[in-house]
mmCIF file of N, CA and C in Angstrom:
data_model
loop_
_atom_site.group_PDB
_atom_site.id
_atom_site.type_symbol
_atom_site.label_atom_id
_atom_site.label_comp_id
_atom_site.label_asym_id
_atom_site.label_seq_id
_atom_site.Cartn_x
_atom_site.Cartn_y
_atom_site.Cartn_z
ATOM 1 N N MET B 19 24.516 14.285 -2.275
ATOM 2 C CA MET B 19 23.355 13.915 -1.569
ATOM 3 C C MET B 19 23.632 12.646 -1.629
ATOM 4 N N GLU B 20 22.257 11.964 -0.266
ATOM 5 C CA GLU B 20 22.428 10.715 0.184
ATOM 6 C C GLU B 20 21.378 10.155 -0.636
ATOM 7 N N THR B 21 21.123 9.627 -0.848
ATOM 8 C CA THR B 21 19.593 8.904 -1.630
ATOM 9 C C THR B 21 18.677 7.291 -0.824
ATOM 10 N N GLY B 22 17.785 6.928 -0.676
ATOM 11 C CA GLY B 22 17.246 5.705 0.475
ATOM 12 C C GLY B 22 16.122 5.688 -0.811
ATOM 13 N N SER B 23 16.028 3.640 0.473
ATOM 14 C CA SER B 23 14.753 3.284 -0.056
ATOM 15 C C SER B 23 14.462 2.389 0.992
ATOM 16 N N LEU B 24 12.556 2.157 1.139
ATOM 17 C CA LEU B 24 11.865 1.921 1.749
ATOM 18 C C LEU B 24 12.366 0.597 2.012
ATOM 19 N N ALA B 25 12.626 -0.404 1.008
ATOM 20 C CA ALA B 25 13.216 -1.515 0.994
ATOM 21 C C ALA B 25 14.931 -1.725 1.992
ATOM 22 N N TYR B 26 15.635 -0.980 1.838
ATOM 23 C CA TYR B 26 16.737 -1.080 2.158
ATOM 24 C C TYR B 26 16.575 -0.150 3.749
ATOM 25 N N HIS B 27 15.964 -0.236 4.157
ATOM 26 C CA HIS B 27 15.857 0.450 6.544
ATOM 27 C C HIS B 27 14.895 -0.770 6.430
ATOM 28 N N ASP B 28 15.095 -0.838 7.257
ATOM 29 C CA ASP B 28 13.935 -1.978 8.652
ATOM 30 C C ASP B 28 13.441 -1.401 9.301
ATOM 31 N N PRO B 29 12.503 -1.656 9.000
ATOM 32 C CA PRO B 29 11.254 -1.574 9.974
ATOM 33 C C PRO B 29 11.624 -1.437 11.635
ATOM 34 N N VAL B 30 11.147 -0.617 12.828
ATOM 35 C CA VAL B 30 11.446 -0.953 13.894
ATOM 36 C C VAL B 30 10.363 -0.631 14.739
ATOM 37 N N GLU B 31 9.739 -2.097 15.372
ATOM 38 C CA GLU B 31 8.323 -2.342 15.614
ATOM 39 C C GLU B 31 8.746 -1.034 17.546
ATOM 40 N N ALA B 32 7.666 0.236 17.060
ATOM 41 C CA ALA B 32 7.967 1.496 18.420
ATOM 42 C C ALA B 32 7.630 0.622 19.532
ATOM 43 N N VAL B 33 5.930 0.338 19.027
ATOM 44 C CA VAL B 33 4.623 -0.284 19.876
ATOM 45 C C VAL B 33 4.648 -1.377 18.803
ATOM 46 N N ASP B 34 3.359 -1.956 20.123
ATOM 47 C CA ASP B 34 2.597 -2.962 19.827
ATOM 48 C C ASP B 34 2.068 -1.663 17.824
ATOM 49 N N GLY B 35 2.788 -3.618 17.089
ATOM 50 C CA GLY B 35 1.781 -3.201 15.590
ATOM 51 C C GLY B 35 2.087 -1.673 14.659
ATOM 52 N N VAL B 36 3.103 -1.044 15.634
ATOM 53 C CA VAL B 36 3.243 -0.078 15.000
ATOM 54 C C VAL B 36 4.885 0.388 14.398
ATOM 55 N N TYR B 37 4.649 0.262 12.702
ATOM 56 C CA TYR B 37 5.926 0.023 12.630
ATOM 57 C C TYR B 37 6.481 1.514 11.743
ATOM 58 N N LEU B 38 8.253 1.927 12.271
ATOM 59 C CA LEU B 38 9.091 3.181 11.988
ATOM 60 C C LEU B 38 10.009 2.360 11.209
ATOM 61 N N ALA B 39 10.044 3.081 9.607
ATOM 62 C CA ALA B 39 11.220 2.927 9.586
ATOM 63 C C ALA B 39 11.732 4.481 9.549
ATOM 64 N N GLU B 40 12.823 4.710 9.226
ATOM 65 C CA GLU B 40 13.723 6.729 8.507
ATOM 66 C C GLU B 40 13.991 5.977 6.971
ATOM 67 N N LEU B 41 13.721 7.242 6.578
ATOM 68 C CA LEU B 41 13.407 7.330 5.180
ATOM 69 C C LEU B 41 15.429 7.741 4.736
ATOM 70 N N ALA B 42 14.914 9.557 5.381
ATOM 71 C CA ALA B 42 15.651 10.257 5.152
ATOM 72 C C ALA B 42 16.204 11.218 6.172
ATOM 73 N N VAL B 43 17.085 11.559 7.092
ATOM 74 C CA VAL B 43 17.575 12.279 7.884
ATOM 75 C C VAL B 43 18.626 13.923 6.833
ATOM 76 N N GLY B 44 18.008 15.173 6.775
ATOM 77 C CA GLY B 44 19.002 16.313 7.029
ATOM 78 C C GLY B 44 18.971 17.068 8.200
ATOM 79 N N GLU B 45 19.052 18.444 8.050
ATOM 80 C CA GLU B 45 20.354 18.954 8.670
ATOM 81 C C GLU B 45 18.026 19.862 9.754
ATOM 82 N N ASN B 46 17.400 19.886 9.282
ATOM 83 C CA ASN B 46 16.640 20.211 9.092
ATOM 84 C C ASN B 46 15.223 19.519 9.461
ATOM 85 N N MET B 47 14.919 18.571 8.742
ATOM 86 C CA MET B 47 14.141 17.622 8.739
ATOM 87 C C MET B 47 14.638 16.091 8.659
ATOM 88 N N SER B 48 13.510 15.769 9.392
ATOM 89 C CA SER B 48 13.611 14.365 8.847
ATOM 90 C C SER B 48 12.201 13.815 8.552
ATOM 91 N N VAL B 49 12.138 12.650 7.345
ATOM 92 C CA VAL B 49 11.431 11.379 6.774
ATOM 93 C C VAL B 49 11.311 10.230 7.725
ATOM 94 N N GLN B 50 10.107 10.146 7.664
ATOM 95 C CA GLN B 50 9.963 8.626 8.535
ATOM 96 C C GLN B 50 8.752 7.790 7.909
ATOM 97 N N HIS B 51 8.307 5.973 7.698
ATOM 98 C CA HIS B 51 7.828 5.898 7.183
ATOM 99 C C HIS B 51 7.177 5.454 8.175
ATOM 100 N N PHE B 52 5.660 5.044 8.067
ATOM 101 C CA PHE B 52 5.032 4.488 9.806
ATOM 102 C C PHE B 52 3.985 3.597 8.507
ATOM 103 N N GLU B 53 3.798 2.613 8.843
ATOM 104 C CA GLU B 53 2.707 1.181 9.053
ATOM 105 C C GLU B 53 1.856 0.365 10.622
ATOM 106 N N ILE B 54 0.494 1.657 10.867
ATOM 107 C CA ILE B 54 -0.812 1.368 11.924
ATOM 108 C C ILE B 54 -1.132 -0.226 11.671
ATOM 109 N N GLU B 55 -0.942 -1.094 12.358
ATOM 110 C CA GLU B 55 -1.941 -2.533 11.788
ATOM 111 C C GLU B 55 -3.692 -2.249 13.033
ATOM 112 N N PRO B 56 -4.126 -2.664 11.759
ATOM 113 C CA PRO B 56 -5.582 -2.235 12.768
ATOM 114 C C PRO B 56 -5.525 -2.906 14.047
ATOM 115 N N GLY B 57 -6.079 -1.710 14.777
ATOM 116 C CA GLY B 57 -6.664 -2.060 15.700
ATOM 117 C C GLY B 57 -5.165 -2.032 16.423
ATOM 118 N N ALA B 58 -4.369 -1.365 16.034
ATOM 119 C CA ALA B 58 -2.935 -1.063 17.075
ATOM 120 C C ALA B 58 -2.695 1.042 17.684
ATOM 121 N N ASP B 59 -2.842 0.915 18.527
ATOM 122 C CA ASP B 59 -2.896 2.513 18.971
ATOM 123 C C ASP B 59 -1.126 3.128 18.982
ATOM 124 N N VAL B 60 -0.546 4.638 17.638
ATOM 125 C CA VAL B 60 0.717 5.971 18.869
ATOM 126 C C VAL B 60 -0.148 6.374 20.042
ATOM 127 N N PRO B 61 0.131 5.578 21.079
ATOM 128 C CA PRO B 61 -0.903 5.943 22.846
ATOM 129 C C PRO B 61 -0.256 8.069 22.822
ATOM 130 N N GLU B 62 -0.578 8.360 23.381
ATOM 131 C CA GLU B 62 -0.323 9.990 22.815
ATOM 132 C C GLU B 62 0.649 10.184 23.651
ATOM 133 N N HIS B 63 1.549 11.090 22.689
ATOM 134 C CA HIS B 63 3.008 11.731 23.546
ATOM 135 C C HIS B 63 2.464 13.028 23.110
ATOM 136 N N ASP B 64 3.449 13.548 23.294
ATOM 137 C CA ASP B 64 4.018 15.030 22.379
ATOM 138 C C ASP B 64 5.757 15.234 22.000
ATOM 139 N N HIS B 65 6.367 16.253 21.703
ATOM 140 C CA HIS B 65 7.429 16.729 20.887
ATOM 141 C C HIS B 65 7.473 17.466 20.351
ATOM 142 N N HIS B 66 9.147 18.181 20.592
ATOM 143 C CA HIS B 66 8.745 19.564 20.022
ATOM 144 C C HIS B 66 9.441 19.874 19.004
ATOM 145 N N HIS B 67 8.777 18.646 17.704
ATOM 146 C CA HIS B 67 9.566 18.897 16.685
ATOM 147 C C HIS B 67 7.647 19.054 15.636
ATOM 148 N N GLU B 68 7.729 19.813 14.654
ATOM 149 C CA GLU B 68 6.579 20.174 14.056
ATOM 150 C C GLU B 68 6.235 18.405 13.007
ATOM 151 N N GLN B 69 5.419 18.234 13.275
ATOM 152 C CA GLN B 69 4.965 17.122 12.205
ATOM 153 C C GLN B 69 4.009 17.020 11.050
ATOM 154 N N ALA B 70 4.736 16.626 9.594
ATOM 155 C CA ALA B 70 3.585 17.174 8.716
ATOM 156 C C ALA B 70 4.106 16.275 8.242
ATOM 157 N N GLY B 71 2.206 14.909 8.218
ATOM 158 C CA GLY B 71 2.462 13.729 7.267
ATOM 159 C C GLY B 71 1.031 13.657 5.800
ATOM 160 N N PHE B 72 1.381 12.234 6.145
ATOM 161 C CA PHE B 72 0.410 11.804 4.527
ATOM 162 C C PHE B 72 0.292 9.930 4.775
ATOM 163 N N VAL B 73 -1.767 9.853 4.620
ATOM 164 C CA VAL B 73 -1.465 8.746 4.805
ATOM 165 C C VAL B 73 -1.773 8.299 3.751
ATOM 166 N N TYR B 74 -1.382 6.831 2.961
ATOM 167 C CA TYR B 74 -1.831 6.579 1.260
ATOM 168 C C TYR B 74 -2.660 5.908 0.867
ATOM 169 N N GLU B 75 -2.522 4.753 1.881
ATOM 170 C CA GLU B 75 -3.261 3.419 2.437
ATOM 171 C C GLU B 75 -3.720 3.185 3.955
ATOM 172 N N GLY B 76 -4.991 3.104 3.828
ATOM 173 C CA GLY B 76 -5.163 2.878 5.374
ATOM 174 C C GLY B 76 -6.070 4.413 5.887
ATOM 175 N N GLU B 77 -6.226 4.139 6.910
ATOM 176 C CA GLU B 77 -7.194 5.481 7.479
ATOM 177 C C GLU B 77 -6.960 5.548 8.837
ATOM 178 N N LEU B 78 -6.594 6.336 9.764
ATOM 179 C CA LEU B 78 -6.417 6.718 11.239
ATOM 180 C C LEU B 78 -7.622 7.931 12.117
ATOM 181 N N THR B 79 -7.655 7.351 12.592
ATOM 182 C CA THR B 79 -8.433 8.750 13.691
ATOM 183 C C THR B 79 -7.151 8.865 14.627
ATOM 184 N N PHE B 80 -6.887 11.158 14.101
ATOM 185 C CA PHE B 80 -5.783 11.431 15.618
ATOM 186 C C PHE B 80 -6.550 10.955 16.644
ATOM 187 N N LEU B 81 -6.102 11.301 18.153
ATOM 188 C CA LEU B 81 -6.608 12.804 18.520
ATOM 189 C C LEU B 81 -5.977 14.174 19.610
ATOM 190 N N VAL B 82 -7.325 14.698 19.069
ATOM 191 C CA VAL B 82 -5.238 16.149 19.634
ATOM 192 C C VAL B 82 -6.379 16.974 20.449
ATOM 193 N N ASP B 83 -6.489 16.761 22.097
ATOM 194 C CA ASP B 83 -6.763 18.567 22.708
ATOM 195 C C ASP B 83 -8.594 17.636 22.604
ATOM 196 N N GLY B 84 -8.262 16.460 22.679
ATOM 197 C CA GLY B 84 -9.610 15.891 23.159
ATOM 198 C C GLY B 84 -10.823 16.331 21.816
ATOM 199 N N GLU B 85 -9.994 16.278 20.255
ATOM 200 C CA GLU B 85 -10.917 16.773 19.565
ATOM 201 C C GLU B 85 -10.358 15.250 18.222
ATOM 202 N N GLU B 86 -11.247 13.975 17.572
ATOM 203 C CA GLU B 86 -10.665 13.215 16.811
ATOM 204 C C GLU B 86 -11.268 14.140 15.854
ATOM 205 N N PHE B 87 -9.462 13.330 15.357
ATOM 206 C CA PHE B 87 -9.851 13.615 13.291
ATOM 207 C C PHE B 87 -9.635 12.234 12.896
ATOM 208 N N THR B 88 -10.061 12.502 11.328
ATOM 209 C CA THR B 88 -10.113 10.800 10.946
ATOM 210 C C THR B 88 -9.344 11.608 9.787
ATOM 211 N N VAL B 89 -8.145 10.727 9.325
ATOM 212 C CA VAL B 89 -6.907 11.595 8.278
ATOM 213 C C VAL B 89 -7.360 10.170 7.419
ATOM 214 N N GLY B 90 -8.015 10.015 5.747
ATOM 215 C CA GLY B 90 -7.729 7.996 5.197
ATOM 216 C C GLY B 90 -7.030 7.935 4.325
ATOM 217 N N ALA B 91 -6.498 8.002 3.498
ATOM 218 C CA ALA B 91 -5.770 7.790 2.260
ATOM 219 C C ALA B 91 -5.718 8.904 1.045
ATOM 220 N N GLY B 92 -4.440 9.443 1.020
ATOM 221 C CA GLY B 92 -4.797 10.946 -0.118
ATOM 222 C C GLY B 92 -4.413 11.965 1.005
ATOM 223 N N ASP B 93 -4.493 11.776 2.619
ATOM 224 C CA ASP B 93 -4.616 13.213 3.105
ATOM 225 C C ASP B 93 -3.632 13.073 4.073
ATOM 226 N N GLY B 94 -3.468 14.923 3.871
ATOM 227 C CA GLY B 94 -2.309 15.600 5.052
ATOM 228 C C GLY B 94 -2.237 15.804 5.891
ATOM 229 N N TYR B 95 -1.580 15.775 6.750
ATOM 230 C CA TYR B 95 -1.969 16.966 8.050
ATOM 231 C C TYR B 95 -0.976 17.812 8.852
ATOM 232 N N THR B 96 -0.662 17.906 10.177
ATOM 233 C CA THR B 96 0.360 18.684 10.483
ATOM 234 C C THR B 96 -0.548 19.012 12.206
ATOM 235 N N ILE B 97 0.438 18.953 11.834
ATOM 236 C CA ILE B 97 0.593 19.079 13.706
ATOM 237 C C ILE B 97 2.052 19.477 14.675
ATOM 238 N N PRO B 98 1.739 20.745 15.325
ATOM 239 C CA PRO B 98 2.547 21.692 15.598
ATOM 240 C C PRO B 98 3.419 20.996 16.427
ATOM 241 N N GLY B 99 4.453 21.133 15.993
ATOM 242 C CA GLY B 99 5.789 20.904 18.347
ATOM 243 C C GLY B 99 4.721 20.793 19.320
ATOM 244 N N GLY B 100 5.510 20.431 20.082
ATOM 245 C CA GLY B 100 5.038 20.402 21.464
ATOM 246 C C GLY B 100 2.807 21.104 22.293
ATOM 247 N N GLU B 101 2.300 19.839 20.600
ATOM 248 C CA GLU B 101 0.720 19.105 21.256
ATOM 249 C C GLU B 101 1.103 18.018 20.964
ATOM 250 N N PRO B 102 0.260 17.233 22.714
ATOM 251 C CA PRO B 102 0.103 15.988 22.424
ATOM 252 C C PRO B 102 -0.565 15.601 22.455
ATOM 253 N N HIS B 103 -0.447 14.427 21.035
ATOM 254 C CA HIS B 103 -1.101 13.933 20.298
ATOM 255 C C HIS B 103 -1.335 12.767 19.960
ATOM 256 N N ALA B 104 -2.674 11.646 19.322
ATOM 257 C CA ALA B 104 -2.736 10.261 19.315
ATOM 258 C C ALA B 104 -3.068 9.414 18.205
ATOM 259 N N ALA B 105 -2.389 8.361 18.584
ATOM 260 C CA ALA B 105 -3.386 7.688 16.458
ATOM 261 C C ALA B 105 -3.855 6.333 17.287
ATOM 262 N N LEU B 106 -4.817 6.113 16.070
ATOM 263 C CA LEU B 106 -5.710 4.382 16.724
ATOM 264 C C LEU B 106 -5.893 4.074 15.554
ATOM 265 N N ASN B 107 -5.184 3.721 15.139
ATOM 266 C CA ASN B 107 -5.825 2.140 13.394
ATOM 267 C C ASN B 107 -7.814 1.436 13.896
ATOM 268 N N GLU B 108 -8.375 2.303 13.385
ATOM 269 C CA GLU B 108 -10.294 1.626 13.896
ATOM 270 C C GLU B 108 -10.205 0.326 12.763
ATOM 271 N N GLY B 109 -9.178 0.923 11.138
ATOM 272 C CA GLY B 109 -10.322 0.003 10.392
ATOM 273 C C GLY B 109 -9.874 -1.500 10.298
ATOM 274 N N ASP B 110 -9.893 -2.008 8.889
ATOM 275 C CA ASP B 110 -9.426 -3.317 8.512
ATOM 276 C C ASP B 110 -8.617 -3.294 8.350
ATOM 277 N N GLU B 111 -7.911 -2.679 7.757
ATOM 278 C CA GLU B 111 -6.601 -2.232 6.363
ATOM 279 C C GLU B 111 -5.477 -2.274 7.202
ATOM 280 N N VAL B 112 -4.215 -1.745 7.080
ATOM 281 C CA VAL B 112 -3.009 -1.337 7.643
ATOM 282 C C VAL B 112 -2.966 0.308 7.197
ATOM 283 N N ALA B 113 -2.820 1.338 8.154
ATOM 284 C CA ALA B 113 -2.251 2.751 7.473
ATOM 285 C C ALA B 113 -1.702 2.359 7.013
ATOM 286 N N ARG B 114 -0.395 2.938 6.350
ATOM 287 C CA ARG B 114 0.789 3.521 5.778
ATOM 288 C C ARG B 114 0.453 5.081 4.964
ATOM 289 N N GLY B 115 2.151 5.457 6.045
ATOM 290 C CA GLY B 115 1.937 6.519 4.731
ATOM 291 C C GLY B 115 3.142 6.649 5.779
ATOM 292 N N VAL B 116 3.735 8.217 5.371
ATOM 293 C CA VAL B 116 4.974 8.916 6.309
ATOM 294 C C VAL B 116 5.548 10.705 6.672
ATOM 295 N N ASP B 117 5.677 10.542 7.511
ATOM 296 C CA ASP B 117 5.950 12.452 8.895
ATOM 297 C C ASP B 117 7.049 12.481 8.293
ATOM 298 N N ILE B 118 6.859 13.243 8.159
ATOM 299 C CA ILE B 118 7.834 14.370 7.592
ATOM 300 C C ILE B 118 8.527 15.826 9.465
ATOM 301 N N PHE B 119 9.527 15.392 9.966
ATOM 302 C CA PHE B 119 9.673 16.340 10.969
ATOM 303 C C PHE B 119 10.698 17.450 11.092
ATOM 304 N N SER B 120 10.098 18.486 11.582
ATOM 305 C CA SER B 120 11.078 19.669 11.434
ATOM 306 C C SER B 120 11.190 19.758 12.054
ATOM 307 N N PRO B 121 12.478 20.433 13.686
ATOM 308 C CA PRO B 121 13.716 19.562 13.819
ATOM 309 C C PRO B 121 13.680 18.124 13.252
ATOM 310 N N PRO B 122 15.168 18.447 12.317
ATOM 311 C CA PRO B 122 14.883 15.864 12.255
ATOM 312 C C PRO B 122 14.799 15.068 13.302
ATOM 313 N N ARG B 123 14.219 14.284 13.418
ATOM 314 C CA ARG B 123 13.701 13.440 14.815
ATOM 315 C C ARG B 123 14.241 11.855 13.820
ATOM 316 N N GLU B 124 15.372 11.381 15.293
ATOM 317 C CA GLU B 124 15.642 10.449 14.023
ATOM 318 C C GLU B 124 15.293 8.892 15.051
ATOM 319 N N ASN B 125 14.634 8.587 16.082
ATOM 320 C CA ASN B 125 13.720 8.052 16.752
ATOM 321 C C ASN B 125 12.607 8.530 17.271
ATOM 322 N N PRO B 126 12.177 8.075 17.848
ATOM 323 C CA PRO B 126 10.843 8.328 18.864
ATOM 324 C C PRO B 126 11.441 7.985 19.882
ATOM 325 N N ASP B 127 10.740 8.708 20.712
ATOM 326 C CA ASP B 127 10.888 9.412 22.385
ATOM 327 C C ASP B 127 11.676 7.868 22.402
ATOM 328 N N TRP B 128 10.099 6.774 22.617
ATOM 329 C CA TRP B 128 9.771 5.774 22.979
ATOM 330 C C TRP B 128 11.044 5.116 22.703
ATOM 331 N N GLN B 129 12.004 4.868 21.578
ATOM 332 C CA GLN B 129 12.999 4.506 21.097
ATOM 333 C C GLN B 129 14.414 5.229 21.816
ATOM 334 N N ASP B 130 14.582 6.160 21.842
ATOM 335 C CA ASP B 130 16.165 6.878 22.500
ATOM 336 C C ASP B 130 16.481 5.589 23.893
#
């Protein structure tokens, strides 16, 4: 068994105002913490990984297939692999949450 803590993982600024930190990587999934500052956005992208997430602070607006979805503190979401999506923090506070990817995703495409 391996353990880890957010305190031991330095976040990477993937794009302006978007910080990611790998918490755990296994054979079939990975867990990533995110922080997205007010006004920051994750540009549209897609990946073969299925993505399930949970926002525990703040709020995000996801754009998926031309539709907007608002996900706030306490809400979870899933995004199928291969589905183009984007996220924007339109609120006044930092959005924080956790994403799980299957298969594991050690780095987003823009960090390869």
